Coordinates of C-alpha atoms in Angstrom, one line a residue:
Chain O
M1 CA -24.7 52.4 -88.3
N2 CA -22.1 52.4 -91.0
Q3 CA -24.7 53.5 -93.6
S4 CA -22.4 54.6 -96.4
M5 CA -20.4 51.4 -96.3
I6 CA -23.5 49.3 -96.2
K7 CA -24.8 51.2 -99.3
T8 CA -21.4 50.5 -101.0
L9 CA -21.7 46.8 -100.3
V10 CA -25.3 46.6 -101.5
L11 CA -24.3 48.4 -104.8
K12 CA -21.5 46.0 -105.3
D13 CA -23.8 43.0 -105.0
L14 CA -26.2 44.7 -107.4
Y15 CA -23.4 45.2 -109.9
F16 CA -22.5 41.6 -109.9
N17 CA -26.0 40.2 -110.0
K18 CA -28.0 42.6 -112.2
N19 CA -27.8 40.6 -115.4
N20 CA -28.9 37.4 -113.7
L21 CA -31.7 39.1 -112.0
L22 CA -33.0 40.6 -115.2
L23 CA -32.7 37.2 -117.0
F24 CA -34.6 35.4 -114.3
C25 CA -37.3 38.1 -114.1
A26 CA -37.8 37.8 -117.9
M27 CA -38.0 34.0 -117.6
G28 CA -40.5 34.5 -114.7
L29 CA -42.7 36.7 -116.8
I30 CA -42.7 34.2 -119.7
S31 CA -43.9 31.6 -117.3
V32 CA -46.7 33.9 -116.1
Y33 CA -47.6 34.5 -119.7
L34 CA -47.9 30.6 -120.2
L35 CA -50.3 30.5 -117.2
S36 CA -52.8 32.5 -119.2
F37 CA -53.3 29.5 -121.6
D38 CA -56.0 27.0 -121.0
N39 CA -54.0 23.8 -121.9
R40 CA -50.7 22.1 -121.2
A41 CA -48.9 25.5 -121.4
F42 CA -50.6 26.4 -118.1
Y43 CA -48.9 23.6 -116.3
I44 CA -45.6 24.3 -117.9
G45 CA -46.0 27.9 -116.9
M46 CA -46.8 26.8 -113.3
V47 CA -43.7 24.6 -113.0
L48 CA -41.5 27.3 -114.7
L49 CA -42.8 30.0 -112.4
I50 CA -42.1 28.0 -109.2
S51 CA -38.7 27.1 -110.6
M52 CA -37.9 30.7 -111.4
V53 CA -38.8 31.9 -108.0
I54 CA -36.7 29.2 -106.3
L55 CA -33.8 29.7 -108.7
I56 CA -33.7 33.5 -108.3
G57 CA -33.4 32.9 -104.5
A58 CA -30.8 30.2 -104.7
L59 CA -28.7 32.2 -107.2
L60 CA -28.8 35.3 -105.1
I61 CA -27.7 33.5 -101.9
F62 CA -25.0 31.5 -103.5
S63 CA -23.6 34.4 -105.5
T64 CA -23.6 37.0 -102.7
V65 CA -23.0 34.9 -99.6
V66 CA -21.8 31.3 -100.1
N67 CA -19.4 32.0 -103.1
E68 CA -18.0 35.1 -101.5
R69 CA -16.7 33.0 -98.6
K70 CA -15.8 30.0 -100.9
D71 CA -13.9 32.3 -103.4
Q72 CA -12.2 34.1 -100.5
T73 CA -13.4 37.5 -101.7
L74 CA -14.9 37.9 -98.2
T75 CA -11.3 38.5 -96.9
F76 CA -11.0 41.4 -99.3
L77 CA -14.4 42.7 -98.3
M78 CA -13.6 42.5 -94.6
S79 CA -10.4 44.5 -95.1
L80 CA -12.7 47.4 -95.8
P81 CA -13.9 49.6 -92.9
I82 CA -16.9 47.4 -92.0
T83 CA -17.9 45.0 -89.2
C84 CA -19.5 41.6 -89.3
M85 CA -22.8 43.3 -88.6
D86 CA -22.4 45.8 -91.4
Y87 CA -21.7 42.9 -93.7
T88 CA -24.8 41.0 -92.4
K89 CA -27.1 44.0 -92.8
A90 CA -25.8 44.7 -96.3
K91 CA -26.4 41.1 -97.3
L92 CA -29.9 41.1 -95.8
I93 CA -30.9 44.4 -97.4
F94 CA -29.6 43.4 -100.9
N95 CA -30.9 39.9 -101.0
F96 CA -34.2 40.6 -99.5
T97 CA -34.8 43.7 -101.6
A98 CA -33.7 42.0 -104.9
Y99 CA -35.7 38.8 -104.2
F100 CA -38.7 40.7 -102.9
L101 CA -38.8 42.9 -106.1
A102 CA -38.6 39.9 -108.4
W103 CA -41.0 38.0 -106.2
A104 CA -43.5 40.9 -106.1
I105 CA -43.5 41.3 -109.9
L106 CA -44.3 37.6 -110.2
V107 CA -47.0 37.8 -107.5
I108 CA -48.6 40.7 -109.3
A109 CA -48.4 39.0 -112.7
T110 CA -49.7 35.7 -111.3
I111 CA -52.7 37.4 -109.6
A112 CA -53.4 39.4 -112.8
V113 CA -53.3 36.3 -114.9
I114 CA -55.7 34.5 -112.5
F115 CA -58.0 37.6 -112.5
Y116 CA -58.1 38.1 -116.2
S117 CA -58.1 34.5 -117.4
P118 CA -61.5 33.0 -117.9
H119 CA -60.4 29.4 -117.3
L120 CA -58.8 30.3 -113.9
S121 CA -61.2 31.1 -111.0
N122 CA -60.5 34.1 -108.8
G123 CA -60.9 31.8 -105.8
L124 CA -57.3 30.7 -106.5
I125 CA -55.8 34.0 -105.5
P126 CA -55.5 33.5 -101.7
Y127 CA -54.1 30.0 -102.3
A128 CA -51.5 31.4 -104.8
L129 CA -50.5 34.1 -102.5
I130 CA -50.1 31.7 -99.6
I131 CA -47.8 29.5 -101.7
L132 CA -45.8 32.4 -103.1
L133 CA -45.4 33.8 -99.6
E134 CA -44.1 30.4 -98.4
M135 CA -41.4 30.8 -101.1
L136 CA -40.4 34.2 -99.7
V137 CA -40.2 32.8 -96.2
A138 CA -38.2 29.8 -97.4
F139 CA -35.8 32.2 -99.1
I140 CA -35.3 34.1 -95.8
I141 CA -34.7 30.9 -94.0
V142 CA -32.1 29.8 -96.6
L143 CA -30.4 33.3 -96.5
S144 CA -30.3 33.1 -92.7
T145 CA -28.7 29.7 -92.8
A146 CA -26.1 30.8 -95.3
L147 CA -25.2 33.9 -93.2
V148 CA -25.2 32.2 -89.8
S149 CA -23.8 28.8 -90.6
E150 CA -21.1 30.1 -93.1
S151 CA -21.4 26.6 -94.6
E152 CA -22.0 25.7 -98.2
A153 CA -23.2 22.2 -97.2
A154 CA -25.7 23.4 -94.7
T155 CA -27.1 25.9 -97.2
I156 CA -27.5 23.2 -99.9
V157 CA -29.3 21.0 -97.4
V158 CA -31.7 23.8 -96.5
V159 CA -32.2 24.8 -100.1
T160 CA -33.1 21.2 -100.9
I161 CA -35.5 20.9 -98.0
A162 CA -37.1 24.2 -98.9
N163 CA -37.6 23.2 -102.5
I164 CA -39.1 19.8 -101.6
G165 CA -41.2 21.7 -99.0
V166 CA -42.9 23.8 -101.7
S167 CA -44.8 20.8 -103.3
L168 CA -45.6 19.4 -99.8
F169 CA -46.8 22.8 -98.7
M170 CA -48.9 23.2 -101.8
Y171 CA -50.5 19.9 -101.1
I172 CA -51.1 20.5 -97.4
I173 CA -52.7 24.0 -98.0
A174 CA -54.9 22.6 -100.8
T175 CA -56.2 19.9 -98.5
I176 CA -57.3 22.5 -95.8
G177 CA -61.1 22.5 -96.2
S178 CA -61.6 26.2 -95.5
I179 CA -59.1 27.1 -98.2
N180 CA -60.0 24.3 -100.7
Q181 CA -63.7 25.0 -100.7
Y182 CA -63.2 28.5 -102.2
M183 CA -60.4 27.7 -104.7
K184 CA -62.8 27.1 -107.6
G185 CA -65.1 29.9 -106.7
S186 CA -65.4 33.1 -108.7
V187 CA -64.5 35.3 -105.8
A188 CA -61.3 35.4 -103.8
V189 CA -62.3 34.6 -100.2
W190 CA -59.9 36.0 -97.5
N191 CA -61.3 34.0 -94.6
K192 CA -59.8 33.7 -91.1
P193 CA -57.7 30.5 -91.9
A194 CA -56.2 32.1 -95.0
L195 CA -55.3 35.3 -93.2
M196 CA -53.9 33.4 -90.3
I197 CA -51.6 31.3 -92.5
I198 CA -50.4 34.5 -94.2
G199 CA -49.9 36.1 -90.8
I200 CA -47.9 33.1 -89.5
E201 CA -45.7 33.2 -92.7
I202 CA -44.9 36.9 -92.3
M203 CA -44.1 36.3 -88.6
I204 CA -41.7 33.4 -89.4
G205 CA -40.0 35.6 -92.0
V206 CA -39.5 38.5 -89.5
L207 CA -38.4 36.1 -86.8
F208 CA -35.7 34.6 -89.0
I209 CA -34.4 38.1 -90.0
G210 CA -34.3 39.0 -86.3
L211 CA -32.6 35.8 -85.3
T212 CA -30.0 36.2 -88.0
L213 CA -29.1 39.7 -86.7
Y214 CA -29.0 38.4 -83.1
L215 CA -26.8 35.4 -83.9
Q216 CA -24.4 37.4 -86.1
S217 CA -24.0 40.1 -83.4
R218 CA -22.9 37.4 -81.0
K219 CA -20.2 35.9 -83.3
K220 CA -16.7 36.2 -82.0
D221 CA -14.9 34.8 -85.1
F222 CA -16.0 35.9 -88.5
I223 CA -13.2 34.6 -90.8
Chain F
M1 CA -11.0 50.6 -69.3
T2 CA -7.3 50.8 -69.0
D3 CA -5.8 53.1 -71.5
L4 CA -3.0 51.3 -73.3
S5 CA -2.4 53.9 -75.8
S6 CA 0.6 55.8 -76.6
N7 CA 0.5 57.5 -80.0
N8 CA 3.9 56.1 -80.8
Y9 CA 2.5 52.7 -81.3
A10 CA 0.7 51.6 -84.5
I11 CA 0.0 48.2 -82.9
E12 CA -0.3 47.2 -79.2
M13 CA -1.3 43.8 -78.0
N14 CA -1.3 43.2 -74.2
N15 CA -1.7 39.7 -72.8
V16 CA -3.9 38.6 -75.6
S17 CA -5.2 35.1 -75.6
K18 CA -7.5 33.1 -77.8
S19 CA -8.4 29.4 -77.4
Y20 CA -9.7 26.9 -80.0
P21 CA -10.2 23.2 -79.4
L22 CA -6.9 22.3 -81.0
F23 CA -4.9 25.5 -80.8
E24 CA -4.2 28.3 -78.3
L25 CA -2.8 31.7 -78.8
S26 CA -1.5 32.5 -75.3
N27 CA -0.4 35.7 -73.7
I28 CA 0.6 37.6 -76.8
N29 CA 2.4 40.9 -76.1
L30 CA 3.4 42.8 -79.2
K31 CA 4.2 46.4 -79.9
L32 CA 5.0 48.1 -83.2
E33 CA 6.2 51.7 -83.1
T34 CA 4.9 54.0 -85.8
G35 CA 7.2 54.1 -88.8
N36 CA 8.7 50.6 -88.2
I37 CA 8.5 47.4 -90.1
M38 CA 8.0 44.3 -88.1
G39 CA 8.7 40.9 -89.6
F40 CA 6.4 38.4 -88.0
I41 CA 7.9 34.9 -88.5
G42 CA 6.6 31.5 -87.5
P43 CA 6.2 28.0 -88.9
N44 CA 2.9 27.0 -90.4
G45 CA 0.2 26.8 -87.8
A46 CA 2.2 28.9 -85.3
G47 CA -0.6 31.5 -84.9
K48 CA 0.5 34.3 -87.3
S49 CA -2.8 34.5 -89.1
T50 CA -4.8 34.3 -85.9
T51 CA -2.8 37.1 -84.4
I52 CA -3.3 39.2 -87.6
R53 CA -7.0 38.5 -87.7
I54 CA -7.3 39.7 -84.1
L55 CA -5.5 42.9 -85.2
M56 CA -8.0 43.3 -88.0
G57 CA -11.0 42.8 -85.7
L58 CA -12.0 39.7 -87.7
I59 CA -11.5 37.5 -84.6
Q60 CA -12.3 38.6 -81.1
Q61 CA -9.7 37.8 -78.4
D62 CA -10.8 35.9 -75.3
Q63 CA -8.5 37.9 -73.1
G64 CA -6.3 40.9 -73.3
Q65 CA -6.4 44.3 -75.0
V66 CA -5.6 45.2 -78.6
R67 CA -5.1 48.7 -80.0
V68 CA -4.4 49.4 -83.6
L69 CA -3.6 53.0 -84.6
G70 CA -5.0 54.0 -81.1
H71 CA -8.3 52.2 -81.7
Q72 CA -9.5 49.5 -79.3
M73 CA -10.1 46.3 -81.3
P74 CA -12.5 44.8 -82.2
D75 CA -15.0 47.5 -81.0
Q76 CA -13.4 50.3 -83.0
Q77 CA -12.4 48.3 -86.0
V78 CA -14.2 50.5 -88.5
A79 CA -12.3 53.6 -87.4
A80 CA -9.0 51.6 -87.4
K81 CA -9.6 50.0 -90.8
W82 CA -9.9 53.4 -92.6
D83 CA -6.2 53.6 -92.1
I84 CA -5.2 50.0 -92.4
G85 CA -4.1 48.4 -95.6
Y86 CA -4.6 44.6 -95.3
A87 CA -3.5 41.9 -97.7
S88 CA -3.3 38.2 -97.1
E89 CA -2.2 35.1 -98.9
D90 CA -5.9 33.9 -98.9
M91 CA -7.4 37.2 -100.1
R92 CA -8.9 37.1 -103.6
L93 CA -10.4 39.8 -105.7
Y94 CA -13.7 39.5 -107.7
S95 CA -12.7 37.3 -110.6
K96 CA -15.4 38.6 -113.0
A97 CA -14.4 42.2 -112.5
T98 CA -11.5 44.1 -114.0
I99 CA -8.7 45.8 -112.1
A100 CA -10.3 49.1 -113.1
W101 CA -13.5 48.2 -111.5
H102 CA -11.7 47.3 -108.3
M103 CA -9.8 50.7 -108.5
D104 CA -13.1 52.6 -108.9
Y105 CA -14.6 50.7 -106.1
M106 CA -11.8 51.6 -103.7
K107 CA -11.9 55.2 -105.0
S108 CA -15.6 55.3 -104.1
I109 CA -14.8 54.3 -100.5
Y110 CA -11.5 56.0 -99.7
S111 CA -11.1 59.7 -100.0
S112 CA -7.4 59.2 -99.6
W113 CA -7.3 57.2 -102.9
D114 CA -4.4 58.5 -105.0
S115 CA -5.3 58.0 -108.7
G116 CA -1.9 59.1 -109.9
Y117 CA -0.1 56.7 -107.6
A118 CA -2.4 53.9 -108.7
K119 CA -1.4 54.6 -112.3
T120 CA 2.2 54.6 -111.4
L121 CA 1.8 51.3 -109.6
L122 CA -0.1 49.8 -112.5
K123 CA 3.0 50.5 -114.7
R124 CA 5.5 49.4 -112.1
F125 CA 3.7 46.1 -111.6
D126 CA 3.2 45.7 -115.3
L127 CA -0.6 45.4 -115.0
L128 CA -3.4 46.6 -117.4
D129 CA -6.4 48.1 -115.7
N130 CA -8.9 46.5 -118.3
H131 CA -7.7 43.0 -117.4
Q132 CA -10.2 40.8 -115.7
I133 CA -9.0 39.3 -112.4
K134 CA -9.7 35.7 -113.6
G135 CA -7.2 36.1 -116.4
L136 CA -4.3 37.1 -114.2
S137 CA -1.6 34.9 -112.8
H138 CA -1.2 34.4 -109.1
G139 CA 1.7 37.0 -109.0
Q140 CA -0.4 39.5 -110.9
R141 CA -3.3 39.0 -108.6
V142 CA -1.1 39.6 -105.6
K143 CA 0.3 42.8 -107.2
A144 CA -3.3 44.0 -108.0
A145 CA -4.3 43.4 -104.4
L146 CA -1.2 45.3 -103.2
L147 CA -1.9 48.1 -105.6
L148 CA -5.5 48.5 -104.3
M149 CA -4.0 48.6 -100.8
L150 CA -1.1 51.0 -101.4
A151 CA -2.9 53.5 -103.6
R152 CA -5.1 54.6 -100.8
R153 CA -2.0 55.4 -98.7
P154 CA -2.9 53.7 -95.4
K155 CA -1.0 54.5 -92.2
L156 CA -0.5 50.9 -91.3
L157 CA 0.1 47.9 -93.7
I158 CA -0.8 44.5 -92.3
L159 CA 0.5 41.8 -94.7
D160 CA -0.2 38.2 -94.0
E161 CA 2.2 36.1 -96.1
P162 CA 1.6 38.2 -99.2
T163 CA 4.6 36.7 -101.1
T164 CA 3.6 33.1 -100.6
G165 CA 3.5 31.3 -103.9
L166 CA 5.2 34.1 -105.9
D167 CA 8.1 33.5 -108.3
P168 CA 11.4 35.2 -107.3
V169 CA 11.0 38.1 -109.7
A170 CA 7.5 39.0 -108.5
R171 CA 8.6 38.6 -104.9
H172 CA 11.5 40.9 -105.5
E173 CA 9.3 43.5 -107.2
I174 CA 6.8 43.5 -104.4
L175 CA 9.4 43.7 -101.7
N176 CA 11.1 46.6 -103.5
E177 CA 7.7 48.4 -103.7
L178 CA 7.2 47.9 -100.0
M179 CA 10.6 49.3 -99.3
D180 CA 9.8 52.4 -101.3
V181 CA 6.5 52.8 -99.5
L182 CA 8.2 52.9 -96.1
L183 CA 10.4 55.8 -97.3
E184 CA 7.2 57.9 -97.6
G185 CA 6.6 59.2 -94.1
D186 CA 5.6 57.5 -91.0
R187 CA 4.0 54.4 -92.4
S188 CA 4.2 51.2 -90.3
I189 CA 4.2 47.6 -91.6
L190 CA 3.5 44.3 -90.0
F191 CA 4.8 41.6 -92.4
S192 CA 4.1 38.0 -91.6
S193 CA 6.0 35.3 -93.5
H194 CA 7.7 32.0 -93.0
N195 CA 10.2 33.2 -95.6
T196 CA 13.1 34.6 -93.5
Q197 CA 14.8 36.1 -96.6
D198 CA 11.9 38.5 -97.1
I199 CA 11.8 39.4 -93.5
E200 CA 15.5 40.0 -93.3
Q201 CA 15.4 42.2 -96.3
L202 CA 12.5 44.3 -95.1
S203 CA 12.2 44.5 -91.4
D204 CA 13.5 46.7 -88.6
L205 CA 12.1 44.4 -85.9
I206 CA 11.8 40.7 -85.7
T207 CA 9.1 38.7 -83.9
F208 CA 9.1 34.9 -83.7
I209 CA 6.0 33.0 -82.9
D210 CA 5.6 29.3 -82.4
K211 CA 2.8 27.2 -81.1
G212 CA 0.7 30.3 -80.2
K213 CA 3.5 32.0 -78.2
I214 CA 5.8 34.8 -78.9
I215 CA 9.3 33.4 -78.4
A216 CA 11.3 36.5 -79.3
S217 CA 10.7 40.1 -80.3
Q218 CA 13.5 42.4 -80.8
D219 CA 15.1 44.9 -83.3
K220 CA 16.7 43.1 -86.2
E221 CA 20.2 44.4 -85.9
S222 CA 20.8 43.7 -82.2
Y223 CA 19.0 40.4 -82.6
L224 CA 21.3 39.2 -85.4
E225 CA 24.2 40.5 -83.4
S226 CA 23.3 38.5 -80.3
W227 CA 23.3 35.2 -82.1
R228 CA 26.6 33.4 -83.0
R229 CA 27.8 29.9 -83.8
I230 CA 31.2 29.3 -82.0
R231 CA 33.4 26.4 -83.2
L232 CA 35.8 25.1 -80.6
T233 CA 38.6 22.6 -80.5
I234 CA 38.5 20.7 -77.2
N235 CA 40.3 17.9 -75.4
D236 CA 38.6 14.7 -74.2
D237 CA 38.5 16.0 -70.6
T238 CA 37.3 19.6 -71.5
K239 CA 34.1 20.4 -69.6
L240 CA 32.1 23.1 -71.3
P241 CA 30.1 25.2 -68.7
P242 CA 26.3 25.5 -69.0
L243 CA 26.3 29.2 -69.8
K244 CA 23.2 31.4 -70.1
G245 CA 21.9 31.9 -73.6
I246 CA 23.4 28.6 -75.0
V247 CA 20.8 27.2 -77.3
E248 CA 22.6 24.2 -78.6
Q249 CA 25.9 22.5 -77.7
R250 CA 27.2 19.7 -80.0
R251 CA 30.4 17.7 -79.4
S252 CA 32.0 15.4 -82.0
G253 CA 35.5 14.1 -81.1
H254 CA 37.7 17.1 -80.5
Q255 CA 35.3 19.5 -82.1
A256 CA 32.4 21.4 -80.4
I257 CA 29.8 23.7 -81.9
I258 CA 28.1 26.1 -79.6
T259 CA 25.0 28.1 -80.6
T260 CA 24.3 31.1 -78.4
K261 CA 21.6 33.8 -78.4
L262 CA 23.5 36.0 -75.9
F263 CA 26.9 36.4 -77.6
N264 CA 29.5 38.7 -76.1
D265 CA 33.3 39.0 -76.2
E266 CA 33.6 37.5 -72.7
L267 CA 32.3 34.1 -73.9
A268 CA 35.6 33.5 -75.8
D269 CA 37.6 34.1 -72.6
I270 CA 35.3 31.7 -70.6
Y271 CA 35.8 28.9 -73.1
K272 CA 39.6 29.5 -73.3
G273 CA 39.6 29.3 -69.5
C274 CA 38.1 25.8 -69.8
G275 CA 40.9 24.6 -72.0
A276 CA 39.1 25.1 -75.3
S277 CA 40.5 27.0 -78.3
I278 CA 38.2 29.1 -80.5
T279 CA 38.3 27.9 -84.1
S280 CA 35.8 30.4 -85.4
V281 CA 32.9 32.7 -84.4
E282 CA 30.3 32.8 -87.1
N283 CA 27.4 35.1 -87.8
M284 CA 24.1 33.3 -88.4
T285 CA 21.4 33.9 -91.0
L286 CA 17.9 34.8 -89.8
E287 CA 16.8 31.4 -91.1
E288 CA 19.4 29.6 -89.0
I289 CA 18.4 31.7 -86.0
F290 CA 14.7 31.1 -86.6
V291 CA 15.2 27.3 -86.7
S292 CA 17.4 27.4 -83.5
E293 CA 15.0 29.6 -81.7
V294 CA 12.0 27.4 -82.5
Q295 CA 13.9 24.2 -81.6
S296 CA 15.2 25.6 -78.3
S297 CA 11.7 26.9 -77.4
R298 CA 10.1 23.6 -78.1
L299 CA 12.8 21.8 -76.1
L300 CA 12.3 24.1 -73.2
E301 CA 8.6 23.6 -73.4
S302 CA 8.9 19.8 -73.5
Q303 CA 11.3 19.9 -70.5
T304 CA 8.9 22.2 -68.6
T305 CA 6.0 19.9 -69.4
G306 CA 8.0 16.8 -68.6
G307 CA 9.1 18.4 -65.3
L308 CA 5.5 19.2 -64.4
K309 CA 4.5 15.7 -65.1

């Protein structure tokens, strides 16, 4: 593996995205702070948090993958001593790590707010984690689409579906009896259905990363 | 695997083909000896960029073998690319970054990066390293891309229409710089363009491509020497023989104009023997040759296709 070049590509993406990442993380933390209030601010915080997690993902993918092709800086990049697979690995590593870190901070903050806020029941924690994990998986699916399809239009379509899917997914999970019945409880219940959904989400994420690497390795034309 | 390599060649393409639904690159054979400059000429859509992308490992050929600096492509593209400087008309730098950032980035990758030479090029190209790319003109962006390529002193330069869209002054400066670069040791250059003036000024070798096929590949001097336009004065009953190498033959009253790609002194005697008198024998510019070569190739192809039908 061309490790030194992959590292160079990752650092380049970090350089161009660090300010946006910091800005979105700050916005995300503000939204988590709003969640701690027992009034309208809670709902504003909820909407803001979901929006921030979605926006960070879209920003990363468009900035590092879609725009690089659209702005023709990909040609410059591919003149460097790298292969299509080195490029793919660098994009997966940077995007996944950057999104995961931002996502993990928001997950920890969300769980902490639920845990310490008297108006929020701890029974919400599994539900919140399932929803936030869905967002992580949706991010991986959008990233895979952008890398494999090389198409801005296809990426926009998948981003849109993923965003609409969050509300739908929230509703579907909330209607599952074995999840719903513990949401207002004072204890987080990690029952079999909850763990199974989390397991399936992780498997889908891993599957899409593997599929991306496989499909990219079979590409004959890259530019 | 058959070993195509000979260290004398910077580029070797043997029977390379690549098919797309609406375009086919067929049976490309191309050799560029180390230290030479090859002008790669073709009309838009002829297959220049596809050929170059195959050389860079960005596109995988369906058939044939490709070696660049002794490395099999695309499998060994990483090893090859360490010594290839590539610039193309569609290449852009990062608009939010400065030239200095790009220079530092290249320096962090290539141990061969020559900071002193980079500074010299900055001055020569009249660029400032603290300028953001988005504030530069097209000519300045091309110069910045060439600077980044040249300052790491690659063994092979692959340039895909780098002067397209440049004003005459910027084009002149860039061509002069490339001429200087070639004087430094055994550097090889493949220079694609549809601007025959650039190619004529720069190249040792000429390769024409049209409709995905190489239609001529030769050293520039002998190639230019082999083409002539012969003007004849003829009588009504003069029959001009169908000689080998005649690309075009036009008659108008008592005048005839012959374009040949295999000129030699005996031609004049043959025409005199037919009752024609030579009015003039003219050299042709590369542009005139290019147009004639493409037209005759297309005519031949349509005749062959027609014949097959």
